[in-house]
XYZ file of C-alpha atoms in Angstrom:
705
model
C -33.447 4.250 -26.819
C -32.170 7.753 -27.103
C -28.615 8.117 -28.096
C -26.460 9.189 -25.013
C -24.841 12.586 -25.220
C -21.797 12.484 -23.045
C -20.028 15.653 -21.911
C -16.474 15.007 -20.716
C -14.304 17.133 -18.493
C -10.683 16.039 -17.887
C -7.709 18.562 -17.356
C -5.494 16.247 -19.485
C -6.312 16.984 -23.121
C -4.936 13.648 -24.239
C -7.015 11.685 -21.768
C -10.013 13.735 -22.671
C -9.596 12.876 -26.319
C -9.201 9.282 -25.333
C -12.462 9.286 -23.342
C -14.112 11.082 -26.336
C -13.170 8.313 -28.558
C -14.338 5.706 -26.193
C -17.625 7.168 -25.826
C -18.143 7.404 -29.619
C -16.973 3.798 -29.979
C -19.841 2.664 -27.890
C -22.403 4.657 -30.062
C -22.722 7.913 -27.965
C -22.361 11.500 -29.017
C -19.579 13.131 -27.159
C -18.075 16.496 -26.385
C -14.760 16.808 -24.472
C -13.310 19.822 -22.616
C -10.323 20.279 -20.257
C -11.374 23.447 -18.459
C -14.288 24.345 -16.318
C -15.277 27.531 -18.315
C -15.912 25.703 -21.526
C -17.382 22.718 -19.637
C -20.200 24.934 -18.184
C -20.693 26.700 -21.420
C -21.204 23.264 -23.208
C -23.446 22.138 -20.290
C -25.828 24.963 -21.129
C -25.722 24.802 -24.947
C -25.413 21.114 -25.525
C -27.563 19.642 -22.784
C -25.971 16.283 -22.266
C -27.614 13.128 -20.955
C -24.390 12.087 -19.198
C -21.466 13.905 -17.637
C -18.045 12.055 -17.360
C -16.274 13.967 -14.592
C -12.654 13.654 -13.512
C -11.971 14.614 -9.982
C -8.431 16.047 -10.477
C -8.772 19.500 -11.948
C -6.300 22.229 -11.583
C -8.439 25.236 -11.081
C -11.877 24.130 -10.147
C -11.657 20.663 -8.820
C -14.122 17.887 -9.400
C -15.736 18.274 -6.001
C -16.289 21.858 -6.818
C -17.855 21.005 -10.150
C -20.259 18.587 -8.355
C -21.356 21.312 -6.084
C -21.985 23.744 -8.966
C -23.856 21.039 -10.839
C -26.076 20.525 -7.774
C -26.726 24.295 -7.520
C -27.862 24.380 -11.177
C -30.154 21.335 -10.589
C -28.475 19.378 -13.424
C -30.468 16.237 -14.301
C -27.782 14.550 -16.438
C -26.432 11.241 -15.224
C -23.020 11.671 -13.385
C -20.090 9.182 -13.915
C -17.262 10.111 -11.625
C -13.837 9.105 -13.029
C -10.469 9.348 -11.466
C -7.136 7.490 -10.731
C -7.025 8.546 -7.017
C -8.286 5.390 -5.691
C -11.557 3.574 -5.355
C -12.417 4.791 -1.862
C -12.006 8.427 -2.856
C -14.096 8.049 -6.131
C -16.858 6.215 -4.156
C -16.935 9.086 -1.570
C -17.158 11.678 -4.425
C -20.158 9.684 -5.784
C -21.818 9.655 -2.442
C -21.253 13.379 -2.228
C -22.894 13.922 -5.587
C -25.843 11.736 -4.640
C -26.288 13.471 -1.283
C -26.530 16.814 -3.125
C -29.372 15.429 -5.193
C -27.415 14.545 -8.430
C -28.296 11.428 -10.400
C -25.188 9.281 -10.107
C -25.114 6.367 -12.552
C -21.692 5.071 -11.796
C -18.036 5.536 -10.763
C -14.884 4.437 -12.772
C -11.378 3.933 -11.553
C -8.691 4.822 -14.088
C -7.730 2.835 -16.231
C -11.118 1.178 -17.103
C -12.380 -0.937 -19.893
C -14.604 0.380 -22.647
C -17.208 -2.213 -21.788
C -17.511 -0.575 -18.317
C -18.334 2.811 -19.904
C -20.769 1.167 -22.297
C -22.665 -0.523 -19.259
C -23.002 2.687 -17.420
C -24.148 4.651 -20.529
C -26.864 2.025 -21.229
C -28.173 2.017 -17.678
C -31.398 3.803 -17.036
C -31.211 3.476 -13.252
C -29.231 5.707 -10.865
C -26.381 4.081 -8.954
C -27.575 2.994 -5.458
C -25.048 4.984 -3.411
C -25.121 3.854 0.266
C -25.507 6.984 2.273
C -25.225 7.252 6.093
C -28.000 8.906 8.110
C -27.271 12.565 8.726
C -27.180 12.994 12.428
C -27.505 16.396 14.222
C -24.590 18.150 15.689
C -23.976 17.367 19.433
C -24.759 20.127 21.768
C -21.575 21.932 23.007
C -20.648 21.955 26.751
C -19.298 24.861 28.954
C -15.609 25.351 29.551
C -13.512 27.339 31.976
C -10.633 28.802 29.968
C -11.600 32.202 28.928
C -11.584 33.421 25.246
C -9.373 36.387 26.128
C -6.834 34.158 27.901
C -6.556 31.927 24.907
C -6.302 34.782 22.434
C -3.342 36.070 24.548
C -1.759 32.547 24.524
C -2.006 32.603 20.706
C -0.534 36.088 20.362
C 2.343 35.425 22.798
C 3.132 32.025 21.237
C 2.643 30.145 24.480
C 1.254 27.074 22.486
C 3.862 24.443 21.487
C 4.013 20.971 20.028
C 5.294 17.618 21.309
C 5.717 14.706 19.024
C 4.974 10.989 19.697
C 6.376 8.382 17.405
C 4.355 5.863 15.515
C 6.333 2.737 14.553
C 5.577 -0.414 12.464
C 4.354 -3.169 14.552
C 6.258 -5.856 12.597
C 9.659 -4.221 12.657
C 9.426 -1.207 14.913
C 10.653 0.923 12.101
C 9.691 4.630 12.540
C 6.785 5.574 10.446
C 5.908 8.985 11.649
C 4.904 11.275 14.557
C 1.712 12.579 15.880
C 1.913 16.320 16.722
C 0.157 17.144 20.081
C -0.439 20.651 21.212
C 0.290 21.942 24.720
C 0.025 25.212 26.525
C 2.830 26.578 28.546
C 0.839 28.974 30.830
C 2.941 31.585 32.702
C 0.926 31.177 35.889
C -0.675 27.693 35.725
C 2.157 25.752 34.071
C 1.522 23.075 31.524
C -2.105 22.964 30.282
C -3.305 20.000 28.411
C -5.501 20.233 25.341
C -8.585 18.863 26.794
C -8.798 21.985 28.866
C -8.499 24.564 25.983
C -9.488 22.884 22.646
C -13.307 22.822 23.489
C -13.059 26.481 24.542
C -11.224 27.330 21.289
C -14.049 25.667 19.294
C -16.734 27.316 21.191
C -15.209 30.937 20.995
C -14.306 30.724 17.296
C -10.524 30.449 17.799
C -10.109 26.913 16.586
C -9.001 27.851 12.997
C -6.368 30.072 14.438
C -5.165 27.401 16.833
C -5.180 24.791 14.124
C -3.195 27.172 11.839
C -0.647 27.586 14.719
C -0.322 23.736 14.976
C 0.137 23.238 11.355
C 2.747 26.000 11.003
C 4.739 24.602 13.956
C 4.430 21.019 12.784
C 5.252 21.535 9.156
C 8.272 23.829 10.021
C 9.503 21.063 12.350
C 9.214 18.527 9.634
C 11.066 20.731 7.150
C 13.962 21.181 9.608
C 13.920 17.474 10.299
C 14.264 16.726 6.616
C 17.279 19.027 6.294
C 18.876 17.480 9.343
C 18.309 13.878 8.198
C 19.436 14.410 4.612
C 22.755 15.526 5.730
C 23.402 12.547 7.932
C 24.481 10.026 5.377
C 22.993 6.997 3.656
C 21.598 5.430 6.656
C 18.893 8.063 6.975
C 17.289 8.064 3.568
C 14.020 6.857 5.040
C 13.732 10.227 6.715
C 11.783 11.829 3.950
C 8.976 9.243 4.300
C 8.008 10.175 7.872
C 4.440 11.268 8.241
C 3.028 13.907 10.508
C -0.353 13.452 12.130
C -2.395 16.562 13.249
C -5.681 16.551 14.910
C -8.470 18.427 13.116
C -11.527 19.838 14.730
C -15.127 19.310 13.433
C -15.428 23.115 13.395
C -12.576 23.319 10.812
C -14.530 21.302 8.381
C -16.804 24.149 7.686
C -13.990 26.471 6.670
C -14.005 27.204 2.940
C -10.368 28.158 2.861
C -9.017 25.011 4.651
C -7.809 23.223 1.563
C -6.084 26.195 0.013
C -4.471 27.068 3.337
C -3.296 23.497 3.844
C -1.868 23.353 0.332
C -0.115 26.704 0.742
C 1.448 25.678 4.091
C 2.739 22.489 2.654
C 4.037 24.133 -0.356
C 5.901 26.773 1.623
C 7.632 24.170 3.842
C 8.277 21.765 0.910
C 6.268 18.962 2.512
C 4.183 16.784 0.100
C 0.483 16.651 1.117
C 0.801 12.814 1.328
C 2.935 13.169 4.409
C 0.380 14.967 6.314
C -2.357 12.972 8.032
C -5.336 14.813 9.396
C -6.944 12.987 12.346
C -10.621 13.361 13.180
C -12.649 11.789 15.817
C -15.851 9.819 15.106
C -18.089 12.658 16.139
C -16.098 15.369 14.203
C -17.937 14.821 10.947
C -21.498 14.681 12.367
C -22.155 18.455 12.515
C -22.808 18.802 8.658
C -22.348 15.350 7.126
C -22.774 16.427 3.526
C -20.366 19.350 3.881
C -17.790 17.160 5.655
C -18.029 14.376 3.139
C -17.431 17.019 0.365
C -14.385 18.533 2.143
C -12.808 15.332 3.089
C -13.160 13.794 -0.310
C -11.525 16.931 -1.778
C -8.674 16.660 0.806
C -8.015 13.099 -0.121
C -8.227 13.857 -3.848
C -5.532 16.518 -3.291
C -3.162 13.918 -1.671
C -3.767 14.502 2.043
C -4.290 11.497 4.260
C -7.206 11.124 6.804
C -7.345 9.094 9.946
C -10.385 8.367 12.068
C -9.268 8.658 15.602
C -10.489 6.802 18.894
C -12.282 4.271 16.731
C -14.839 2.179 18.578
C -15.920 4.859 21.149
C -18.608 6.560 19.148
C -22.113 5.444 18.338
C -21.727 5.534 14.618
C -18.367 4.036 13.960
C -19.304 1.669 11.132
C -21.367 4.428 9.366
C -18.522 6.952 9.544
C -15.891 4.678 8.398
C -17.807 3.397 5.354
C -19.157 6.831 4.452
C -15.960 8.811 4.497
C -12.703 8.238 2.504
C -10.312 7.629 5.405
C -6.912 6.046 4.802
C -6.158 5.195 8.454
C -8.098 3.778 11.462
C -6.902 4.349 14.952
C -7.933 1.841 17.654
C -8.768 3.744 20.781
C -6.304 3.328 23.678
C -8.961 2.257 26.077
C -9.046 -1.171 24.288
C -5.246 -1.353 23.807
C -4.265 -0.536 27.326
C -6.608 -3.295 28.708
C -5.761 -5.942 25.914
C -3.418 -7.978 28.071
C -6.091 -8.534 30.776
C -9.304 -8.353 28.840
C -10.492 -10.911 26.264
C -13.194 -8.471 25.258
C -10.682 -5.709 24.342
C -8.652 -8.242 22.372
C -11.764 -9.182 20.452
C -12.508 -5.562 19.654
C -8.849 -5.000 18.514
C -9.003 -8.003 16.182
C -12.364 -6.859 14.725
C -11.088 -3.324 14.070
C -7.835 -4.533 12.455
C -9.739 -7.002 10.292
C -12.263 -4.354 9.295
C -9.526 -1.807 8.499
C -7.638 -4.291 6.308
C -10.772 -5.424 4.503
C -11.148 -1.701 3.551
C -7.478 -1.363 2.724
C -6.880 1.102 5.635
C -3.719 1.468 7.689
C -4.563 0.271 11.245
C -2.915 2.081 14.184
C -3.067 1.145 17.863
C -2.800 3.991 20.496
C -1.761 3.503 24.033
C 0.721 0.632 23.529
C 2.782 0.498 26.838
C 4.283 -3.077 27.094
C 5.865 -5.812 25.014
C 3.035 -8.248 25.579
C 0.449 -5.999 23.886
C 2.881 -5.090 21.005
C 3.383 -8.856 20.469
C -0.414 -9.309 20.387
C -0.805 -6.376 17.897
C 1.901 -8.017 15.695
C 0.082 -11.395 15.824
C -3.221 -9.712 14.888
C -1.715 -7.847 11.894
C -1.917 -4.366 13.237
C 0.243 -2.023 11.116
C 1.358 0.660 13.483
C 1.784 1.183 17.177
C 1.885 4.463 19.255
C 2.461 4.744 22.977
C 4.891 4.912 25.962
C 6.478 1.575 25.049
C 8.333 3.244 22.209
C 8.347 6.820 23.611
C 6.466 9.487 25.333
C 5.641 12.614 23.436
C 8.879 14.590 22.884
C 9.612 18.222 22.220
C 10.919 19.134 18.796
C 14.641 18.897 19.186
C 14.513 15.847 21.418
C 12.104 14.077 18.941
C 14.496 14.784 15.984
C 17.477 13.377 17.954
C 15.435 10.274 18.933
C 14.435 9.811 15.301
C 18.062 9.982 14.138
C 19.297 7.309 16.474
C 16.227 5.149 15.660
C 16.886 5.383 11.869
C 20.569 4.495 12.294
C 19.824 1.429 14.461
C 17.070 0.385 11.978
C 19.245 0.622 8.966
C 22.074 -1.354 10.762
C 19.480 -4.124 11.520
C 18.157 -3.991 7.972
C 21.671 -4.398 6.393
C 22.476 -7.269 8.893
C 19.326 -9.061 7.874
C 20.283 -8.635 4.081
C 23.669 -10.201 4.630
C 22.206 -13.054 6.439
C 20.501 -14.024 3.367
C 23.994 -14.600 1.790
C 22.771 -13.632 -1.675
C 24.604 -10.414 -2.560
C 26.728 -11.098 -5.758
C 25.493 -14.654 -6.128
C 24.567 -15.963 -9.563
C 21.054 -15.594 -10.827
C 18.827 -18.673 -10.313
C 16.184 -20.025 -12.818
C 13.395 -20.125 -10.249
C 13.852 -16.378 -9.292
C 14.221 -15.622 -13.017
C 10.913 -17.428 -13.800
C 9.047 -15.182 -11.241
C 10.688 -12.104 -12.719
C 9.498 -13.062 -16.109
C 5.909 -13.851 -14.613
C 5.836 -10.280 -13.322
C 6.903 -8.695 -16.496
C 4.250 -10.829 -18.359
C 1.535 -10.026 -15.899
C 2.182 -6.380 -15.823
C 3.002 -6.152 -19.636
C 6.278 -4.299 -18.957
C 9.604 -4.805 -20.775
C 11.563 -4.536 -17.442
C 11.233 -6.662 -14.283
C 13.758 -6.976 -11.493
C 14.472 -8.623 -8.244
C 16.754 -6.142 -6.307
C 18.578 -6.306 -3.072
C 19.551 -3.031 -1.473
C 22.520 -2.768 0.871
C 24.094 0.394 2.398
C 25.501 1.832 -0.736
C 23.961 0.108 -3.818
C 21.226 -1.924 -5.233
C 22.219 -5.231 -6.789
C 19.937 -7.256 -9.183
C 19.514 -10.947 -8.030
C 17.280 -11.343 -11.193
C 16.756 -9.030 -14.084
C 14.770 -8.987 -17.320
C 15.004 -6.109 -20.006
C 17.942 -4.400 -18.565
C 21.698 -4.803 -18.915
C 22.822 -3.239 -15.609
C 23.871 -5.626 -12.878
C 23.621 -2.971 -10.060
C 23.379 0.824 -9.497
C 24.263 3.180 -6.624
C 21.704 3.232 -4.046
C 20.988 7.028 -4.572
C 19.984 6.219 -8.174
C 17.704 3.207 -7.242
C 14.015 3.561 -7.456
C 13.833 0.522 -5.112
C 15.721 2.383 -2.472
C 12.354 4.321 -2.019
C 10.307 1.101 -2.241
C 12.174 -0.361 0.870
C 11.234 2.748 2.962
C 7.670 1.705 3.546
C 5.153 -1.079 3.403
C 3.026 -1.599 0.339
C 3.617 -0.700 -3.334
C 5.594 2.295 -4.630
C 4.160 3.452 -8.043
C 5.663 6.145 -10.168
C 3.280 6.674 -13.212
C 5.731 9.123 -14.892
C 9.274 9.595 -13.481
C 9.846 12.841 -15.407
C 6.927 14.422 -13.488
C 7.995 13.110 -9.995
C 10.343 15.368 -8.161
C 12.107 12.429 -6.565
C 13.167 11.007 -10.007
C 13.049 13.736 -12.612
C 16.825 14.345 -12.369
C 17.772 10.656 -11.956
C 20.374 9.426 -14.366
C 18.350 6.263 -15.060
C 15.533 8.575 -16.240
C 17.518 11.233 -18.154
C 19.858 8.636 -19.649
C 19.830 4.922 -20.422
C 17.678 3.003 -19.748
C 15.342 6.040 -19.794
C 12.912 4.886 -17.189
C 9.615 6.629 -17.076
C 7.310 4.057 -15.344
C 7.988 2.086 -12.046
C 6.115 -0.058 -9.643
C 7.822 -2.009 -6.796
C 6.863 -4.144 -3.798
C 9.249 -4.530 -0.996
C 10.800 -7.938 -0.129
C 11.162 -8.766 3.596
C 13.605 -10.919 5.461
C 12.358 -13.206 8.183
C 12.641 -10.549 10.812
C 10.434 -8.163 8.782
C 13.292 -5.914 7.490
C 12.741 -4.654 3.946
C 15.860 -5.922 2.194
C 14.928 -5.330 -1.497
C 12.175 -5.289 -3.950
C 10.296 -6.879 -6.887
C 9.753 -4.146 -9.399
C 8.567 -3.643 -12.918
C 9.387 -0.681 -15.135
C 8.775 0.813 -18.653
C 10.381 3.346 -20.905
C 7.030 5.191 -21.209
C 4.568 6.658 -18.598
C 1.689 4.201 -17.793
C -0.570 2.845 -15.064
C -1.331 -0.606 -13.903
C -4.754 -1.904 -13.166
C -5.742 -2.871 -9.610
C -5.582 -6.490 -10.521
C -2.079 -6.200 -11.941
C -0.883 -4.360 -8.800
C -2.334 -7.069 -6.508
C -0.659 -9.787 -8.649
C 2.657 -7.920 -8.435
C 2.254 -8.096 -4.533
C 1.439 -11.750 -4.797
C 4.444 -12.439 -6.835
C 6.611 -10.452 -4.434
C 5.419 -12.645 -1.445
C 6.445 -15.771 -3.430
C 9.865 -14.242 -4.128
C 10.189 -13.578 -0.401
C 9.369 -17.154 0.360
C 12.024 -18.432 -2.170
C 14.796 -16.107 -0.930
C 14.176 -16.890 2.704
C 13.707 -20.588 2.405
C 16.961 -20.799 0.208
C 18.860 -18.795 2.841
C 17.707 -20.769 5.982
C 16.255 -24.088 5.086
C 18.273 -26.008 2.453
C 19.782 -29.204 3.712
C 23.060 -30.866 2.774
C 21.630 -32.018 -0.508
C 20.532 -28.550 -1.414
C 16.828 -29.503 -0.901
C 14.204 -27.728 1.113
C 12.890 -29.703 4.187
C 9.249 -30.819 3.876
C 7.763 -28.078 5.977
C 9.572 -25.333 3.948
C 8.636 -27.056 0.653
C 4.985 -27.334 1.552
C 4.736 -23.703 2.570
C 6.500 -22.493 -0.607
C 4.507 -24.973 -2.815
C 1.171 -23.686 -1.656
C 2.107 -20.143 -2.178
C 3.441 -20.985 -5.630
C 0.267 -22.886 -6.709
C -1.983 -20.130 -5.258
C -0.067 -17.707 -7.412
C -0.443 -19.920 -10.385
C -4.213 -19.955 -9.894
C -4.371 -16.234 -9.576
C -2.567 -15.449 -12.759
C -4.100 -18.453 -14.549
C -1.002 -20.406 -15.506
C -0.186 -24.130 -15.213
C 2.135 -25.671 -12.760
C 3.676 -29.166 -12.842
C 4.260 -31.232 -9.702
C 6.631 -34.113 -9.721
C 7.683 -36.654 -7.140
C 10.717 -38.848 -7.357
C 10.548 -42.069 -5.188
C 13.695 -44.045 -4.877
C 13.859 -47.638 -4.023
C 14.558 -48.296 -0.321
C 17.784 -50.060 -1.077
C 18.886 -47.327 -3.610
C 22.224 -45.591 -2.833
C 20.448 -42.359 -3.727
C 18.555 -42.336 -0.361
C 21.493 -41.170 1.823
C 24.497 -40.733 -0.437
C 26.260 -37.908 -2.220
C 24.705 -39.271 -5.494
C 21.474 -37.499 -4.502
C 23.324 -34.197 -4.317
C 24.942 -34.902 -7.733
C 21.533 -35.588 -9.212
C 19.976 -32.553 -7.681
C 22.665 -30.247 -8.930
C 22.636 -31.651 -12.387
C 19.124 -32.289 -13.252
C 16.613 -30.520 -10.688
C 18.133 -27.139 -10.348
C 16.064 -25.890 -13.174
C 12.910 -26.471 -11.098
C 11.179 -23.622 -9.250
C 11.071 -25.650 -6.015
C 12.805 -28.755 -4.906
C 12.100 -30.347 -1.560
C 12.666 -33.531 0.312
C 9.306 -35.112 1.282
C 10.677 -37.931 3.302
C 13.334 -40.665 2.994
C 13.852 -41.436 -0.646
C 11.078 -38.950 -1.764
C 11.818 -35.687 -3.584
C 9.210 -33.101 -4.680
C 9.589 -30.659 -7.712
C 7.455 -27.846 -8.919
C 7.668 -26.119 -12.331
C 5.739 -22.825 -12.701
C 4.187 -21.923 -15.972
C 4.952 -25.375 -17.416
C 2.870 -28.237 -18.455
C 3.879 -31.578 -19.944
C 6.887 -30.399 -21.958
C 8.713 -29.051 -18.945
C 8.089 -32.152 -16.904
C 9.311 -34.365 -19.816
C 12.572 -32.259 -20.077
C 13.203 -32.763 -16.358
C 12.602 -36.507 -16.776
C 15.121 -36.752 -19.573
C 17.751 -34.733 -17.562
C 17.185 -37.062 -14.653
C 17.629 -40.148 -16.611
C 20.830 -38.734 -18.289
C 22.266 -37.734 -14.809
C 21.248 -40.858 -13.061
C 22.841 -43.028 -15.814
C 26.054 -41.030 -15.469
C 26.108 -41.617 -11.635
C 24.997 -45.231 -11.656
C 23.244 -46.887 -14.507
C 21.229 -49.146 -12.094
C 19.528 -45.971 -10.766
C 17.458 -45.455 -13.894
C 15.353 -48.479 -13.086
C 15.207 -47.763 -9.363
C 13.415 -44.417 -9.459
C 9.589 -43.969 -9.744
C 8.315 -40.710 -11.143
C 4.827 -39.183 -10.595
C 3.797 -36.210 -12.671
C 0.662 -34.104 -12.059
C -0.205 -30.935 -13.843
C -2.234 -28.248 -11.889
C -4.203 -26.536 -14.511
C -5.007 -22.887 -14.030
C -8.645 -23.476 -13.384
C -8.434 -26.862 -11.717
C -6.424 -26.523 -8.479
C -4.558 -29.660 -7.507
C -4.904 -31.068 -3.948
C -1.377 -30.761 -2.541
C -2.448 -32.866 0.424
C -2.431 -35.907 -1.767
C 1.064 -35.218 -2.896
C 2.389 -34.625 0.676
C 0.891 -37.854 1.805
C 2.473 -39.730 -0.938
C -0.658 -40.545 -2.818
C -0.077 -38.234 -5.891
C -2.839 -38.279 -8.500
C -0.664 -39.700 -11.320
C 0.419 -43.287 -11.315
C 4.155 -43.822 -11.020
C 6.357 -44.915 -13.905
C 10.107 -45.775 -13.923
C 12.402 -43.010 -14.903
C 13.516 -44.731 -18.146
C 9.926 -45.417 -19.266
C 7.737 -43.150 -21.333
C 4.831 -41.488 -19.399
C 1.794 -39.623 -20.250
C 1.380 -36.360 -18.311
C -1.945 -35.865 -16.750
């Protein structure tokens, strides 16, 4: 087999050098460059067999490189590499394949050297699923004249209204959709369906889109300034997104990306806060070009939504083919959901499909509480419609948002205080989860934090001496603003944190990843986070595990706050729920867990006396979970613990029981079962009282199985 010759382009010289070393380590010849000019020079002179291409380039981005490689008829195998997310990378690979390039693979940073070796040894191109390339639909005739529309643009008769989008679970404000209107001097208010098609037909759509973007981004910048001066309750303001509709005709504009970036920069709005909405048919005019452009938009940080989903003939094809970040359920299904079983089935299918592709799901046309409750039950992420608010003009929308944020923050702080955990001592079971997060993510710092109106307080901490920080210094104050993970690869390069005293001084944080923690009503009251003193990234598996551990922390915090009985034990239902979550987590991260049951003799004073409370407080508090399974039966779970942990608990139990009443030692049966990482234990046996291990008396020796 011919030795692979790998040409590498990555704008980060250190990363390029690392990729160069990896390629040589698997037996390939390698040449690395960090700029497009030297890359194309090496391409002609060196004639590589493979090209390792990063999508994020400062001058000529990866998609432009792909286009140029296609123009030159390059036959080298293409390996697309980036850290922008798997969907974007896959879309880039589809673009390259659609342009006739030989794509042999796609790698999501960081990747293992074995992954690179496998792709370099492959002789077959990657099978990239490509959608059929449908023809453009024929335009229809319209009645608004081009001259009238030109005059409206010149006279600034077009204006925007803003409709809120809220989280279904908590009704927290997530963003606004900007909708264009025409205030005609003679005909009054003209709705967009009367003039948008004509703007597309007569070549004015780019000018109209530019007007919408300018008005919308200026409004967002004004909103940020107003909200930032309104006190601590409105810190969430800077997370609001703005959705803007994008025409299919705009996808052919060569200057669209540069104009979008320039407008965002001029108004100080990060691209991630701008969502570009397209209908299903918008990308059909020139599928290859639209795939190329939309992939580049996503790589630059913009978000994309597919609008009116379910009404076009190629919904599934478009959704899989293009790198969308949001899917919007058409209002025709949402508005009939209460009365139509078919509509409810469609909504459920769209939500499930969206989540399986890791897309945000939004329902349009939500007009009553019954439908919102249904959406919440189905797991839909966002809702938009008259139930929350009609579209509002700029100043009214800003005032509405201010009041909404104040009420939301008051509700969030109230939910936090109901947990009754601020300034309470750390607990071993929470500490174990913090240590598990640190170990799984290989970070020196891990924290469980609660964020109130003015500060963040550490319920559990590892690798840091601080007990609390002001809220305006807290990374976790950003995490509680939105669903999902907040990841900061390098705080010194992030404008939100570069001047933070926790970055510029001790503990000198550079990396952060946090998952929000929810109270029972859905309010985000804190975060589970990991941090490091050096910049870094986490793998997708590590991030998913961090979310899993956060869900377990949530269960622990909420069960402790609301379910403990007079003996300090969880009731059976709460214990079962938490136990299943804990064991599922153990299986995911491949650690053992120990299950124990204590069965007291029916005539034992422990069954219904204060002696049980004394025993629990003295001997069982080190367990991760302690629950009452029935009269005289107590269940315990120890995470990341095999026989030694169970034996230690047994010894403490025997000692405490002797101190309370010497006769108790002979009146308590103990069952111990270890759930091995690769051998899940059947919890149903435990809950039915038929634990796998045979009982032994507390004072006797027992083999752990």
